[in-house]
Amino acid sequence: MHELNFIPLPNVHIKNRGAQLDILTGDIETEFGLARSAWCDDCLLFLGFYDGDEVSGWFDLKKRFTHANWSISNDRVVELYRQFCHQPKPSAWIIGTEFQMEVWQAICQIPEGNTVSYSQLAVNIKKPKAVRAIGSALGANNIAYWVPCHRAVRSDGSLGGYRWGLSLKAKMLSVEATGL
DNA sequence: TGTGGATCTTGTT
DNA sequence: AACAAGATCCACA
């Protein structure tokens, strides 16, 4: 269904914690629940599910972009997200190390309805022993759902972990498997 | 079923 | 430069 176009965020913005960066934030109601989003130049920068609590909603964003210029508009963000969803290959700013990018690219190869084990992913990126690190890298991804981290499960068939909550992971997998 | 060691990356000190 | 903590895995009891 969805392929994502990775645009690496310029290093200077990461280094300076978002100084001189104009970031628009707002909440959207998705199929899987309330999510906070952040945008830069109309391009998605962050999407994370949360419980509606302001503190947890800001936590990740303020930590990484401490010095950014913030503005807030739910209406605008809802519109941006609508457009985002309608694109054949939507674009998103990506922030991460080389290794993390590799892992995220790898998980994006797994088609909807499928799952992979963390160890299979490790093989796919040619670092078969880096199994544990794969899990960490997946958990560091900033674009929930669109970087389909929920498709990574343990090799014994159990669910493993999920940054946004295990019940959500289970729900996503069941929706993708059955279409319900 | 559970525990311990192996293994790799990252953030923190 | 060293260390501890992870969304793991495998062997072995």
PDB file of N, CA, C and O in Angstrom, chain A residues 24-28 39 72-83:
ATOM      1  N   LEU A  24       5.625  22.950  12.475  1.00  0.00           N
ATOM      2  CA  LEU A  24       4.194  23.011  12.726  1.00  0.00           C
ATOM      3  C   LEU A  24       3.743  21.707  13.364  1.00  0.00           C
ATOM      4  O   LEU A  24       4.084  20.627  12.877  1.00  0.00           O
ATOM      5  N   THR A  25       3.003  21.805  14.443  1.00  0.00           N
ATOM      6  CA  THR A  25       2.510  20.571  15.062  1.00  0.00           C
ATOM      7  C   THR A  25       0.997  20.602  15.169  1.00  0.00           C
ATOM      8  O   THR A  25       0.368  21.649  15.099  1.00  0.00           O
ATOM      9  N   GLY A  26       0.451  19.434  15.343  1.00  0.00           N
ATOM     10  CA  GLY A  26      -0.983  19.323  15.533  1.00  0.00           C
ATOM     11  C   GLY A  26      -1.360  17.863  15.660  1.00  0.00           C
ATOM     12  O   GLY A  26      -0.566  16.983  15.341  1.00  0.00           O
ATOM     13  N   ASP A  27      -2.553  17.623  16.133  1.00  0.00           N
ATOM     14  CA  ASP A  27      -3.015  16.258  16.353  1.00  0.00           C
ATOM     15  C   ASP A  27      -3.960  15.817  15.258  1.00  0.00           C
ATOM     16  O   ASP A  27      -4.713  16.614  14.712  1.00  0.00           O
ATOM     17  N   ILE A  28      -3.906  14.523  14.964  1.00  0.00           N
ATOM     18  CA  ILE A  28      -4.857  13.972  14.013  1.00  0.00           C
ATOM     19  C   ILE A  28      -5.468  12.696  14.577  1.00  0.00           C
ATOM     20  O   ILE A  28      -4.842  12.002  15.369  1.00  0.00           O
ATOM     21  N   TRP A  39       5.506  18.906  11.290  1.00  0.00           N
ATOM     22  CA  TRP A  39       5.750  19.136   9.867  1.00  0.00           C
ATOM     23  C   TRP A  39       6.750  20.261   9.687  1.00  0.00           C
ATOM     24  O   TRP A  39       6.772  21.212  10.466  1.00  0.00           O
ATOM     25  N   ILE A  72       1.224  25.818  16.103  1.00  0.00           N
ATOM     26  CA  ILE A  72       0.255  24.743  16.305  1.00  0.00           C
ATOM     27  C   ILE A  72      -1.009  25.008  15.517  1.00  0.00           C
ATOM     28  O   ILE A  72      -1.565  26.104  15.576  1.00  0.00           O
ATOM     29  N   SER A  73      -1.417  24.024  14.740  1.00  0.00           N
ATOM     30  CA  SER A  73      -2.710  24.127  14.072  1.00  0.00           C
ATOM     31  C   SER A  73      -3.229  22.742  13.717  1.00  0.00           C
ATOM     32  O   SER A  73      -2.749  22.104  12.783  1.00  0.00           O
ATOM     33  N   ASN A  74      -4.219  22.302  14.448  1.00  0.00           N
ATOM     34  CA  ASN A  74      -4.789  20.999  14.143  1.00  0.00           C
ATOM     35  C   ASN A  74      -5.435  20.974  12.763  1.00  0.00           C
ATOM     36  O   ASN A  74      -5.305  20.005  12.025  1.00  0.00           O
ATOM     37  N   ASP A  75      -6.122  22.067  12.422  1.00  0.00           N
ATOM     38  CA  ASP A  75      -6.799  22.110  11.126  1.00  0.00           C
ATOM     39  C   ASP A  75      -5.813  21.953   9.978  1.00  0.00           C
ATOM     40  O   ASP A  75      -6.018  21.169   9.051  1.00  0.00           O
ATOM     41  N   ARG A  76      -4.752  22.726  10.037  1.00  0.00           N
ATOM     42  CA  ARG A  76      -3.754  22.694   8.976  1.00  0.00           C
ATOM     43  C   ARG A  76      -3.108  21.301   8.862  1.00  0.00           C
ATOM     44  O   ARG A  76      -2.901  20.775   7.782  1.00  0.00           O
ATOM     45  N   VAL A  77      -2.840  20.732  10.024  1.00  0.00           N
ATOM     46  CA  VAL A  77      -2.182  19.436  10.068  1.00  0.00           C
ATOM     47  C   VAL A  77      -3.086  18.322   9.515  1.00  0.00           C
ATOM     48  O   VAL A  77      -2.636  17.427   8.809  1.00  0.00           O
ATOM     49  N   VAL A  78      -4.353  18.435   9.828  1.00  0.00           N
ATOM     50  CA  VAL A  78      -5.304  17.453   9.304  1.00  0.00           C
ATOM     51  C   VAL A  78      -5.317  17.506   7.776  1.00  0.00           C
ATOM     52  O   VAL A  78      -5.340  16.481   7.096  1.00  0.00           O
ATOM     53  N   GLU A  79      -5.266  18.725   7.255  1.00  0.00           N
ATOM     54  CA  GLU A  79      -5.252  18.906   5.806  1.00  0.00           C
ATOM     55  C   GLU A  79      -3.957  18.349   5.196  1.00  0.00           C
ATOM     56  O   GLU A  79      -3.968  17.648   4.181  1.00  0.00           O
ATOM     57  N   LEU A  80      -2.845  18.666   5.832  1.00  0.00           N
ATOM     58  CA  LEU A  80      -1.557  18.161   5.349  1.00  0.00           C
ATOM     59  C   LEU A  80      -1.529  16.630   5.340  1.00  0.00           C
ATOM     60  O   LEU A  80      -1.037  16.007   4.405  1.00  0.00           O
ATOM     61  N   TYR A  81      -2.087  16.067   6.383  1.00  0.00           N
ATOM     62  CA  TYR A  81      -2.067  14.610   6.489  1.00  0.00           C
ATOM     63  C   TYR A  81      -2.968  13.967   5.430  1.00  0.00           C
ATOM     64  O   TYR A  81      -2.665  12.907   4.898  1.00  0.00           O
ATOM     65  N   ARG A  82      -4.064  14.646   5.148  1.00  0.00           N
ATOM     66  CA  ARG A  82      -4.965  14.138   4.110  1.00  0.00           C
ATOM     67  C   ARG A  82      -4.229  14.081   2.766  1.00  0.00           C
ATOM     68  O   ARG A  82      -4.273  13.094   2.051  1.00  0.00           O
ATOM     69  N   GLN A  83      -3.533  15.152   2.459  1.00  0.00           N
ATOM     70  CA  GLN A  83      -2.750  15.184   1.214  1.00  0.00           C
ATOM     71  C   GLN A  83      -1.653  14.123   1.234  1.00  0.00           C
ATOM     72  O   GLN A  83      -1.421  13.429   0.246  1.00  0.00           O
TER      73      GLN A  83
END
